[in-house]
Each structure stands twice: as C-alpha cells, then as structure tokens.
Tab-separated table of C-alpha atoms and ligand atoms in Angstrom:
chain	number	residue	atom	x	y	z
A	399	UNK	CA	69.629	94.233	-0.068
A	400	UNK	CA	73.353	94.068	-1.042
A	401	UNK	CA	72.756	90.805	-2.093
A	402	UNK	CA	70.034	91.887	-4.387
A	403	UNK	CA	72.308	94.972	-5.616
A	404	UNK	CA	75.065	92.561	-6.509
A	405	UNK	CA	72.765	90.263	-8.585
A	406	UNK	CA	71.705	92.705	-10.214
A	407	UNK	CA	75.096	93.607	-11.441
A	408	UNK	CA	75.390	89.774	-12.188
A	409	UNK	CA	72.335	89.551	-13.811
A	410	UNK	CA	73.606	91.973	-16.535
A	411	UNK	CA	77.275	90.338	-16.363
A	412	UNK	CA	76.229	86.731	-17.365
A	413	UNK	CA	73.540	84.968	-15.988
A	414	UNK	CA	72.377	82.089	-17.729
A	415	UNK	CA	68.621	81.096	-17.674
A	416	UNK	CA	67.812	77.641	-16.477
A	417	UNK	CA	66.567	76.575	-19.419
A	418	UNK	CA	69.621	77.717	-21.577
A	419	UNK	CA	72.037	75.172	-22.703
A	420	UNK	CA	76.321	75.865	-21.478
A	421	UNK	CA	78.174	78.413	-20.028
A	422	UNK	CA	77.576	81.704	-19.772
A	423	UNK	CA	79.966	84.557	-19.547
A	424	UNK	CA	79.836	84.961	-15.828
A	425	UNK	CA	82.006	85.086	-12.915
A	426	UNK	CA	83.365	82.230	-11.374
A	427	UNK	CA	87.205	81.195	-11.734
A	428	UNK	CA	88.801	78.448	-14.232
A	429	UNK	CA	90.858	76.862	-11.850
A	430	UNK	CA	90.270	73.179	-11.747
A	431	UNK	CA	88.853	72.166	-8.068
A	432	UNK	CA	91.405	70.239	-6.051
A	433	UNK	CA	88.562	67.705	-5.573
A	434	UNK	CA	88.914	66.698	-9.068
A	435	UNK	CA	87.657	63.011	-9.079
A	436	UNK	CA	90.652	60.655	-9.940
A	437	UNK	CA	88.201	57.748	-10.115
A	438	UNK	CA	85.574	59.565	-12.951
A	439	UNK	CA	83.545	59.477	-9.770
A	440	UNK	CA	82.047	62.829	-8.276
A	441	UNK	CA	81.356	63.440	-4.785
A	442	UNK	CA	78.746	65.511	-3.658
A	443	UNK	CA	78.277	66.829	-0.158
A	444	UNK	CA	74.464	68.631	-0.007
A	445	UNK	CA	73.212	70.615	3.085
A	446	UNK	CA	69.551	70.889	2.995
A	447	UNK	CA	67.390	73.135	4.796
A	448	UNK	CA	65.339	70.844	6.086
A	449	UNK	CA	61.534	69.428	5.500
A	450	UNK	CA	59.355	72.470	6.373
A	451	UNK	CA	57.489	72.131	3.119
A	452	UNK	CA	56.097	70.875	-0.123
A	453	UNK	CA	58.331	72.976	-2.284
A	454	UNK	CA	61.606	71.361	-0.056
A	455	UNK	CA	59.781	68.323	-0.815
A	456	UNK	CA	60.038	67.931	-3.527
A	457	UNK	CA	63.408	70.110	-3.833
A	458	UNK	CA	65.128	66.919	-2.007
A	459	UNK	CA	63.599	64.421	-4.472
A	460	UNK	CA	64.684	66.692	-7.787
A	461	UNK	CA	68.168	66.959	-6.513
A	462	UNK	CA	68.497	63.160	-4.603
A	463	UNK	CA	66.702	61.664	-8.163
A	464	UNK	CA	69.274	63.991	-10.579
A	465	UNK	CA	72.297	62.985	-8.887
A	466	UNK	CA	71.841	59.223	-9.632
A	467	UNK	CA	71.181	59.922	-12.976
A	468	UNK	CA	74.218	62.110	-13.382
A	469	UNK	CA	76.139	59.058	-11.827
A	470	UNK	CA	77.449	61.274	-8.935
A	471	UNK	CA	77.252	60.020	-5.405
A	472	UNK	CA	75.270	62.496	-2.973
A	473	UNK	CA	75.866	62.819	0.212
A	474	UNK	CA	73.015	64.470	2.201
A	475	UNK	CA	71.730	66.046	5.396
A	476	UNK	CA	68.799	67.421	6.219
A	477	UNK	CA	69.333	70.227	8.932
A	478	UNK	CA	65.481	70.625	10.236
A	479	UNK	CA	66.068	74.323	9.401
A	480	UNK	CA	68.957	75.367	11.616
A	481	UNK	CA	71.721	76.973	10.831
A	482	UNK	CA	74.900	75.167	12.848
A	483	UNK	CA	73.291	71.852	11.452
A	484	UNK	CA	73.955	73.298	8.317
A	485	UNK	CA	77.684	74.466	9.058
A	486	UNK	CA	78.182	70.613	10.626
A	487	UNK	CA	77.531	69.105	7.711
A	488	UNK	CA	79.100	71.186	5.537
A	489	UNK	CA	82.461	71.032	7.829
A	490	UNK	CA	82.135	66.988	7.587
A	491	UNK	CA	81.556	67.283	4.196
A	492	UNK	CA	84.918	68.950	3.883
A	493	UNK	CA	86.846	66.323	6.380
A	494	UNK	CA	85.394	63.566	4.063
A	495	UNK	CA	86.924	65.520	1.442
A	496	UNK	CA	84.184	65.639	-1.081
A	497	UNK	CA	84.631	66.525	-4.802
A	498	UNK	CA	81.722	69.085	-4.466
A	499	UNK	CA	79.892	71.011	-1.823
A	500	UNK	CA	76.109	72.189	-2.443
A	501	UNK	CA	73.407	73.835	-0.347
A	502	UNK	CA	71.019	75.820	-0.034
A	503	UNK	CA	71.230	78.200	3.368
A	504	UNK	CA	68.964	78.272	5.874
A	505	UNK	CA	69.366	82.132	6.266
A	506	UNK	CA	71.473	84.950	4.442
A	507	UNK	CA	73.809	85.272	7.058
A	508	UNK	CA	76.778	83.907	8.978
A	509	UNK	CA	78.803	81.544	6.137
A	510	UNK	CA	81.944	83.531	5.784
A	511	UNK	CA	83.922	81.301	8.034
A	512	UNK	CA	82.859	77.588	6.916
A	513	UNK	CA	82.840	78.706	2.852
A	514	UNK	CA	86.408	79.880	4.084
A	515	UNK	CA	87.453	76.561	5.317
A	516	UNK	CA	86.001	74.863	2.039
A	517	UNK	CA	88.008	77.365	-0.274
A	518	UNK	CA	91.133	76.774	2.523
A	519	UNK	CA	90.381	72.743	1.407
A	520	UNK	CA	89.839	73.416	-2.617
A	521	UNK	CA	86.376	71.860	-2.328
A	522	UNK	CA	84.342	74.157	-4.505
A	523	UNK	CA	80.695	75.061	-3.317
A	524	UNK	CA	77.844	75.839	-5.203
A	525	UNK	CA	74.480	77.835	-3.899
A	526	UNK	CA	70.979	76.226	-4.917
A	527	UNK	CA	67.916	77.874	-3.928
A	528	UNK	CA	68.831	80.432	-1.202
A	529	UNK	CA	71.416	82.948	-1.854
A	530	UNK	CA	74.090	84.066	1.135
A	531	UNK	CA	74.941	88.031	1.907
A	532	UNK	CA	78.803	87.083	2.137
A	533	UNK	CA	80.482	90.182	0.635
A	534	UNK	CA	83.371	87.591	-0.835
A	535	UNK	CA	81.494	86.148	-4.279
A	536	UNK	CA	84.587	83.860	-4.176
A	537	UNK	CA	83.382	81.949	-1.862
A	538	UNK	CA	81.336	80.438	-4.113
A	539	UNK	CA	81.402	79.263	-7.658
A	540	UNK	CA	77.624	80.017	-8.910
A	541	UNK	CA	74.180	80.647	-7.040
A	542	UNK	CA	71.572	78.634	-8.894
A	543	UNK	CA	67.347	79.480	-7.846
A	544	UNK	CA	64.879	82.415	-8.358
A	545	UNK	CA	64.824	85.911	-8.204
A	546	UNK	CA	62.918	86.175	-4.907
A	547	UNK	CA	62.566	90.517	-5.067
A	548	UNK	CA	60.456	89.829	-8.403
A	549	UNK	CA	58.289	87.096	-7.270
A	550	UNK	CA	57.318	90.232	-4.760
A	551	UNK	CA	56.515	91.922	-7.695
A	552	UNK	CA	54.862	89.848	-9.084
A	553	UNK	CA	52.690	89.441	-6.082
A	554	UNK	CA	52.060	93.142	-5.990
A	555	UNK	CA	51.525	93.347	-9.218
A	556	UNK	CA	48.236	91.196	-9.367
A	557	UNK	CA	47.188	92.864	-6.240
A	558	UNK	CA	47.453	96.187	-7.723
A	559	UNK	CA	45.467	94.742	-10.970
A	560	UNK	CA	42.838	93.638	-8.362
A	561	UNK	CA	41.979	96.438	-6.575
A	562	UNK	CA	42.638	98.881	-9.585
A	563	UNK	CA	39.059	100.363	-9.620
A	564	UNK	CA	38.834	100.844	-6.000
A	565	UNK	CA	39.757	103.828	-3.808
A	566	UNK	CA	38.921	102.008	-0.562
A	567	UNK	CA	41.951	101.318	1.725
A	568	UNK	CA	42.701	97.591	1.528
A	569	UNK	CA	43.956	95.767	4.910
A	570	UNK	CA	46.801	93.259	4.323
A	571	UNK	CA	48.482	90.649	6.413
A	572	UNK	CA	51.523	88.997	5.572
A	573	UNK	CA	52.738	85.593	6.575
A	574	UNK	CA	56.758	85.869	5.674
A	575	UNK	CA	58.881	82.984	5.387
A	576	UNK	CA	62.339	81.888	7.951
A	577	UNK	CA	63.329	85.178	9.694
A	578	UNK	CA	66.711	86.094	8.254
A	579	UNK	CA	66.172	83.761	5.082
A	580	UNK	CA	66.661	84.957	1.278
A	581	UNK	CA	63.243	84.644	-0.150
A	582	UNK	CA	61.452	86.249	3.296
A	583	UNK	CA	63.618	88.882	3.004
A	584	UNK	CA	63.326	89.138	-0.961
A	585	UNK	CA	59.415	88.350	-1.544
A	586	UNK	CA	58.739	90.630	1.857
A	587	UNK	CA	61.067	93.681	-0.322
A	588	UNK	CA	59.374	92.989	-3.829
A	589	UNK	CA	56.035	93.032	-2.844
A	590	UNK	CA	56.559	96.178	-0.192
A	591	UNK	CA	57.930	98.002	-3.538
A	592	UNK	CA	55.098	97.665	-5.593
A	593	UNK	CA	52.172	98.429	-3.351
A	594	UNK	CA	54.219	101.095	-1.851
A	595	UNK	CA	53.368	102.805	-4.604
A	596	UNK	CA	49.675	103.017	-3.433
A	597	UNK	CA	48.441	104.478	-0.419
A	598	UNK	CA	45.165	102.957	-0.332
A	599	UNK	CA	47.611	99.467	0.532
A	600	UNK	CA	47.880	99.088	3.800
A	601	UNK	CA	50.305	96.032	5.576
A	602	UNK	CA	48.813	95.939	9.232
A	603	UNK	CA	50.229	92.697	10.241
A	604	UNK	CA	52.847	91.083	9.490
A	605	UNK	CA	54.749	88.367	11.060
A	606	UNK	CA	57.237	85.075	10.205
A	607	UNK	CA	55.126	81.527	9.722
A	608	UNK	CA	58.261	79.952	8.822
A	609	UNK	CA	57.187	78.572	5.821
A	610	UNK	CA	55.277	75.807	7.576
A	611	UNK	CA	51.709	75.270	7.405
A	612	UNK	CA	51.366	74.973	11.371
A	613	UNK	CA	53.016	78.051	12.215
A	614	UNK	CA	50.810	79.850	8.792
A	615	UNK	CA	47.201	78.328	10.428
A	616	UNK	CA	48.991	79.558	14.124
A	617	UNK	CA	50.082	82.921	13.248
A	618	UNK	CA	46.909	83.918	11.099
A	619	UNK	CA	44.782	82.592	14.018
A	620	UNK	CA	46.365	85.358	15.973
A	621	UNK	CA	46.105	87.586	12.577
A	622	UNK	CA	42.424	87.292	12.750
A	623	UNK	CA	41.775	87.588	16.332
A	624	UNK	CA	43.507	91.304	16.356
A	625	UNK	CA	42.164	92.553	12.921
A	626	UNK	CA	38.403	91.818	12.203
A	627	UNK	CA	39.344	93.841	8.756
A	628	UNK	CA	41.404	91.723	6.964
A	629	UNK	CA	40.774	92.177	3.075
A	630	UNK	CA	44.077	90.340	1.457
A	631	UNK	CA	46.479	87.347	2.828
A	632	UNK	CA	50.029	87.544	1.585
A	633	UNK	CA	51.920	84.214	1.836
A	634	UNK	CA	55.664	83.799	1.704
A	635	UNK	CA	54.479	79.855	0.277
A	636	UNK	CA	52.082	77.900	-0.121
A	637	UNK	CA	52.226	75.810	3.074
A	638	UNK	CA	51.582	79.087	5.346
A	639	UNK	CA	48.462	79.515	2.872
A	640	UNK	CA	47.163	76.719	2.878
A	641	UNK	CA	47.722	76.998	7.204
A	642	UNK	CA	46.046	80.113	6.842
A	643	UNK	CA	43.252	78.660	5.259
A	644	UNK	CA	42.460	76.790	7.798
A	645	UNK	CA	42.449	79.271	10.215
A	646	UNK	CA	40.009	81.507	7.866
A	647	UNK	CA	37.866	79.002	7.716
A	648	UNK	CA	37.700	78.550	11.440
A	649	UNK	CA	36.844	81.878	12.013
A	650	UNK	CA	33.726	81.318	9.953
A	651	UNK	CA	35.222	83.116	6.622
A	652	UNK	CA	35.366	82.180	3.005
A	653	UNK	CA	39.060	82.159	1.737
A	654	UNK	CA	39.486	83.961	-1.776
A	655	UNK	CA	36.397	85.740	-0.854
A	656	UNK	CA	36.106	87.422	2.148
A	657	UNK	CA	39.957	87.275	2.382
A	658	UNK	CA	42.285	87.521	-0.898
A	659	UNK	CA	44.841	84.933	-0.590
A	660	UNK	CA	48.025	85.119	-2.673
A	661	UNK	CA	50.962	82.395	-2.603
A	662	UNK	CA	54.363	82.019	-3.778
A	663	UNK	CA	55.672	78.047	-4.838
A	664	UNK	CA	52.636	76.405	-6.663
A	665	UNK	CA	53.251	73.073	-5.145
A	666	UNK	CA	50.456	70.320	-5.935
A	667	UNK	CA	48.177	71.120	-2.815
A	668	UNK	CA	48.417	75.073	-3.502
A	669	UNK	CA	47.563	74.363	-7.102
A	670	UNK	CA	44.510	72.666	-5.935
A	671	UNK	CA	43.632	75.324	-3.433
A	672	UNK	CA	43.774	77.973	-5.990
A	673	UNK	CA	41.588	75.610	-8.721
A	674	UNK	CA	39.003	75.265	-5.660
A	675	UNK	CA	39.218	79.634	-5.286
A	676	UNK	CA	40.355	79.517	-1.682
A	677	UNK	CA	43.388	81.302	-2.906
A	678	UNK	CA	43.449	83.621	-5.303
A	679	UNK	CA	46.903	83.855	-7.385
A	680	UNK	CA	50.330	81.908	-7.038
A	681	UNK	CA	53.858	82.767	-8.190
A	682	UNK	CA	55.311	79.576	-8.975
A	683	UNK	CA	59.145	79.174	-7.365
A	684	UNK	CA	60.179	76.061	-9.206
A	685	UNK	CA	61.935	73.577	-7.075
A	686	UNK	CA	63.327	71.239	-10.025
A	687	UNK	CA	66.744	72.546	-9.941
A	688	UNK	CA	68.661	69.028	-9.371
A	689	UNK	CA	69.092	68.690	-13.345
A	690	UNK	CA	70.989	71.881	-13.575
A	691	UNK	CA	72.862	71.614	-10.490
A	692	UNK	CA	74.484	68.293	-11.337
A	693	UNK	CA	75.448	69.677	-14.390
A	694	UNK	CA	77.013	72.767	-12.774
A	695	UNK	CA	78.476	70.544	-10.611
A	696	UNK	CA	80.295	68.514	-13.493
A	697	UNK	CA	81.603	71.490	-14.990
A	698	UNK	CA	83.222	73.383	-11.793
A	699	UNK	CA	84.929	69.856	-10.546
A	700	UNK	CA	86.129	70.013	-14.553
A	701	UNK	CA	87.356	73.298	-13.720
A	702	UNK	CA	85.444	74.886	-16.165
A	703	UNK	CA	83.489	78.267	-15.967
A	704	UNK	CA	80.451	78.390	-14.676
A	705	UNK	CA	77.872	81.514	-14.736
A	706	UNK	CA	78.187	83.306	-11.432
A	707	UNK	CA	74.299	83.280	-11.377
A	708	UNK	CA	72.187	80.935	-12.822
A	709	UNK	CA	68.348	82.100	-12.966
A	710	UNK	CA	65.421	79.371	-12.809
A	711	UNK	CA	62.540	80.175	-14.844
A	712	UNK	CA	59.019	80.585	-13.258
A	713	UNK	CA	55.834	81.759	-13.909
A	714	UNK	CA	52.353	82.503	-12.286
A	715	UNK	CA	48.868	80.702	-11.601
A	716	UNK	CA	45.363	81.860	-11.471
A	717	UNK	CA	42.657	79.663	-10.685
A	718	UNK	CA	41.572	79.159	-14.279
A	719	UNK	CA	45.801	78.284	-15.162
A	720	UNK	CA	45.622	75.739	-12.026
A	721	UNK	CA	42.556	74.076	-13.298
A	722	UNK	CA	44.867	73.274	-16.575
A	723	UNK	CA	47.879	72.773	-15.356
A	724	UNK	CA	47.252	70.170	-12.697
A	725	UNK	CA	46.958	66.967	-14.309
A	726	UNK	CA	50.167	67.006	-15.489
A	727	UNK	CA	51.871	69.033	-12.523
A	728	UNK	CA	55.023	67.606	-11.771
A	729	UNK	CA	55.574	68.123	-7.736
B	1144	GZL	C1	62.267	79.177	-2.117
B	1144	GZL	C2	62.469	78.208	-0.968
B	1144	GZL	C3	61.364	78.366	0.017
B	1144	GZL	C4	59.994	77.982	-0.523
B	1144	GZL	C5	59.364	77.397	0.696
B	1144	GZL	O1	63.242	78.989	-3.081
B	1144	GZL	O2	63.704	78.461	-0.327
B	1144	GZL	O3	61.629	77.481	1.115
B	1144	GZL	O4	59.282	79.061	-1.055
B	1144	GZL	C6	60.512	76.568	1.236
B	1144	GZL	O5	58.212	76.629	0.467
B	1144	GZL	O6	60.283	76.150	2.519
C-alpha cells in the first residue's frame, strides 16, 4: 500500500492524464540521459511480462506497432511471467547500452538492485503498466498505466448497486491476478474497501488464477466444488472469467445468472461474454499505452521533464455498453 500512498501524493503533485497533451508538473529530473542518441536514433530496451493474456496481447502489439511509428528501435523480451527473466533482460539491455529502458514488472517487488545498475549506467527507465514498491522514486523517471485500487472500486461499486435492495448475505469468490503483482494487489484492496463497508458481503474464497484463463477455469473448478453457495465471481481479468466460465458451466450453472460475474480489462472476448450476459460488468484497463510511452520516451532521452505519473484513462462496460461498443473495439 505504500505504493498506493505515494501515488496518491503524485496524483495531486502532477499527474498528467493519458489523453492530455505535454508535460506536466511532476517529478522526474531534467538531466539529459547519458543514452542520448548521437545518431537521432533511440534505443529502446522493453521487458515484458509475458503472454498470459488478451490484455498483454494486445499490450505487446500497442507498444511493438508505436515504436516503429515513433522511428525508435525496440528491443524486446518476453519473460513468460518470471521475475529473473525480467532482471536478465533488463541487465542486457543495459550492457547493450540502450538509449531507454521500459517495462512493465512482473511483481511489485525486488527491483532496487537492477534499476540501481541502470541509474549506475545513465540509462533512464520508464514503468508501463505495473508499478514497483521501490521506496527510491529515482529509480525511475515516470510510471505510465491505471489506477488499479479504483478499478476495485469500481468493481465494488456496481456490486453494491446490485445487491442494494437486498439484506441477504451474498457469497463471493475471487479469482486475483500474479501473487505479488500491482493490479492483484491493487484491484484485490479496492474492491475489499468498498464492500467492506457492507456486512451482508461476504469473500469466502479467494485464491490467485494468475491472470490466465487455465488457471481461472482450474481454480474456480475447485471454487465450486467447496462452496455450493456461490452468488458473485470477482475476476482480477477477463481471461480468469472467461476460465471461470467454463468451469460454471460445467458444473451445470448459468454464468451472470446463477453466478454474478464481474471482470476487469474488457478485451474483445470479455466484451463478447458480457454482450452474451455470462458476465455481468467489466472495468476496462486499457492496454494502448505504446503511443504515450514512445512519446515519454522521446522526451526523458531529450532530457526533458516528464510527469512522475502518467494516468491512462478507462472506463466501464455493461452488457447493453458491450453490445455498442464492439464493432468498433480496438483489441
Ligand atoms: C493490468 C495488467 C494485467 C491485466 C491482465 O494493467 O498488468 O496483466 O489486467 C494482464 O489481463 O495479464
């Protein structure tokens, strides 16, 4: 949570919202990177997470398509969700002395010593998606994604709309995302918030799918085996709902019925789910941030100022918003 107290703070020092054109007033320094590109020429060096899901999916192809129309050459990895895969690339990156380092990490914890090495090489770094608990904000120049804690809230708040008029005690599993990552620990705090605010909520499962569909359809399997009362599924993504789904149905229950199902991401095949009612409401986590990070990226090599936080703008789905929004829904 010191990561979310911190933003917090940043969020009223200068944080710029994706859609906003510049700078903002925020952190970061003015020093120009050592990297600077003497050939015009940027380097980048990305660390992915991995391929676990639609929304990284399509993450990859926003930030692989952006950086060849910014003219900067990308360098990427894909670290099938582990951490020292992440750190490896990330220390190459830095031997191959790149003009730019970006990722998005795999979990909150355990950069301090790598981002140290980059700062040790004047290779600036920039966080996209996922946010790191490293108590030095130098380490960094900006952190560029969502507010994970309110797309909790959000979460809550619909379920609190929905079950408004009754008193009955409402059973909830939750499938949370990575163990240890940003937006399972976030959406997991955000949502607890809100309903905690209820007694008549009650979270009697809940357990890490991973953000993959496999381990979702596994997990809730097990979900529905040990609780024959489940009113409301809480999903960490899509993927794990759409997993879930699966497993609801294979139990011989109607999903969005029987069970409430709530997502966060509203990725294509979640969209559809929730147009078809097998899940309920979606808090969209927009993946298209390549367009802003290549600009970021431009402007810290430049050794310009950059907002310490830069905030992507999202909104929610319900079945009826789906139904509209899907012919012409980007990823
Ligand atoms: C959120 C992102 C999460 C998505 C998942 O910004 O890190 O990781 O919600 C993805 O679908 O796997």
């Amino acid at each position: 949570m010191i990561v979310f107290k911190r933003m917090s703070a940043l969020l009223l020092a200068g944080v710029t919202i994706m859609a906003a054109a510049g700078c903002g007033s925020g952190g970061g320094d003015t020093t120009a990177s050592a990297g600077g590109a003497d050939d015009g020429k940027i380097t980048m060096g990305f660390a992915q997470v991995g391929a676990e899901s639609g929304w990284r999916t399509a993450n990859t192809k926003s930030i692989q398509e952006s950086a060849k129309a910014a003219g900067i050459e990308l360098k990427f990895s894909d670290a099938q969700q582990k951490q020292e895969n992440q750190i490896k690339a990330i220390r190459s990156y830095i031997q191959q002395k790149v003009d730019v380092i970006a990722f998005s990490p795999v979990v909150e914890s355990g950069w301090d010593n790598v981002l140290k090495e980059a700062q040790t090489a004047k290779i600036p770094v920039i966080l996209t998606d996922r946010a790191v608990d490293s108590a030095d904000t130098s380490l960094y120049k900006t952190f560029l994604g969502s507010d994970f804690v309110e797309e909790g809230r959000k979460a809550g708040k619909w379920l609190v709309e929905e079950y408004k008029d009754s008193t009955d005690t409402v059973n909830i599993v939750e499938l949370q995302g990575t163990t240890g990552s940003a937006p399972a620990n976030d959406r997991k705090a955000g949502f607890a918030e809100v309903i905690g605010a209820e007694s008549k909520f009650k979270v009697i499962a809940s357990q890490t799918g991973d953000f993959t569909r496999a381990k979702g359809k596994e997990v809730m399997e097990a979900f529905l085996k040990s609780n024959p009362d489940i009113d409301v599924l809480y999903a960490h993504n899509d993927d794990m709902g759409l997993g879930a789904i699966e497993a609801i149905e294979g139990a011989g229950k109607v999903p969005g019925k029987d069970i409430k199902i709530i997502t966060v991401d509203a990725v294509k095949d979640g969209m559809q789910a929730l147009a078809d009612g097998k899940i309920n409401f979606i808090v969209e986590c927009s993946p298209i941030l390549g367009p802003q990070l290549m600009d970021l990226a431009k402007k810290v090599v430049a050794g310009e100022q950059v907002p310490a936080r830069v905030l992507t703008e999202e909104t929610t789905f319900t079945p009826e918003q789906a139904k509209a929004a899907l012919p012409t829904r980007p990823y």
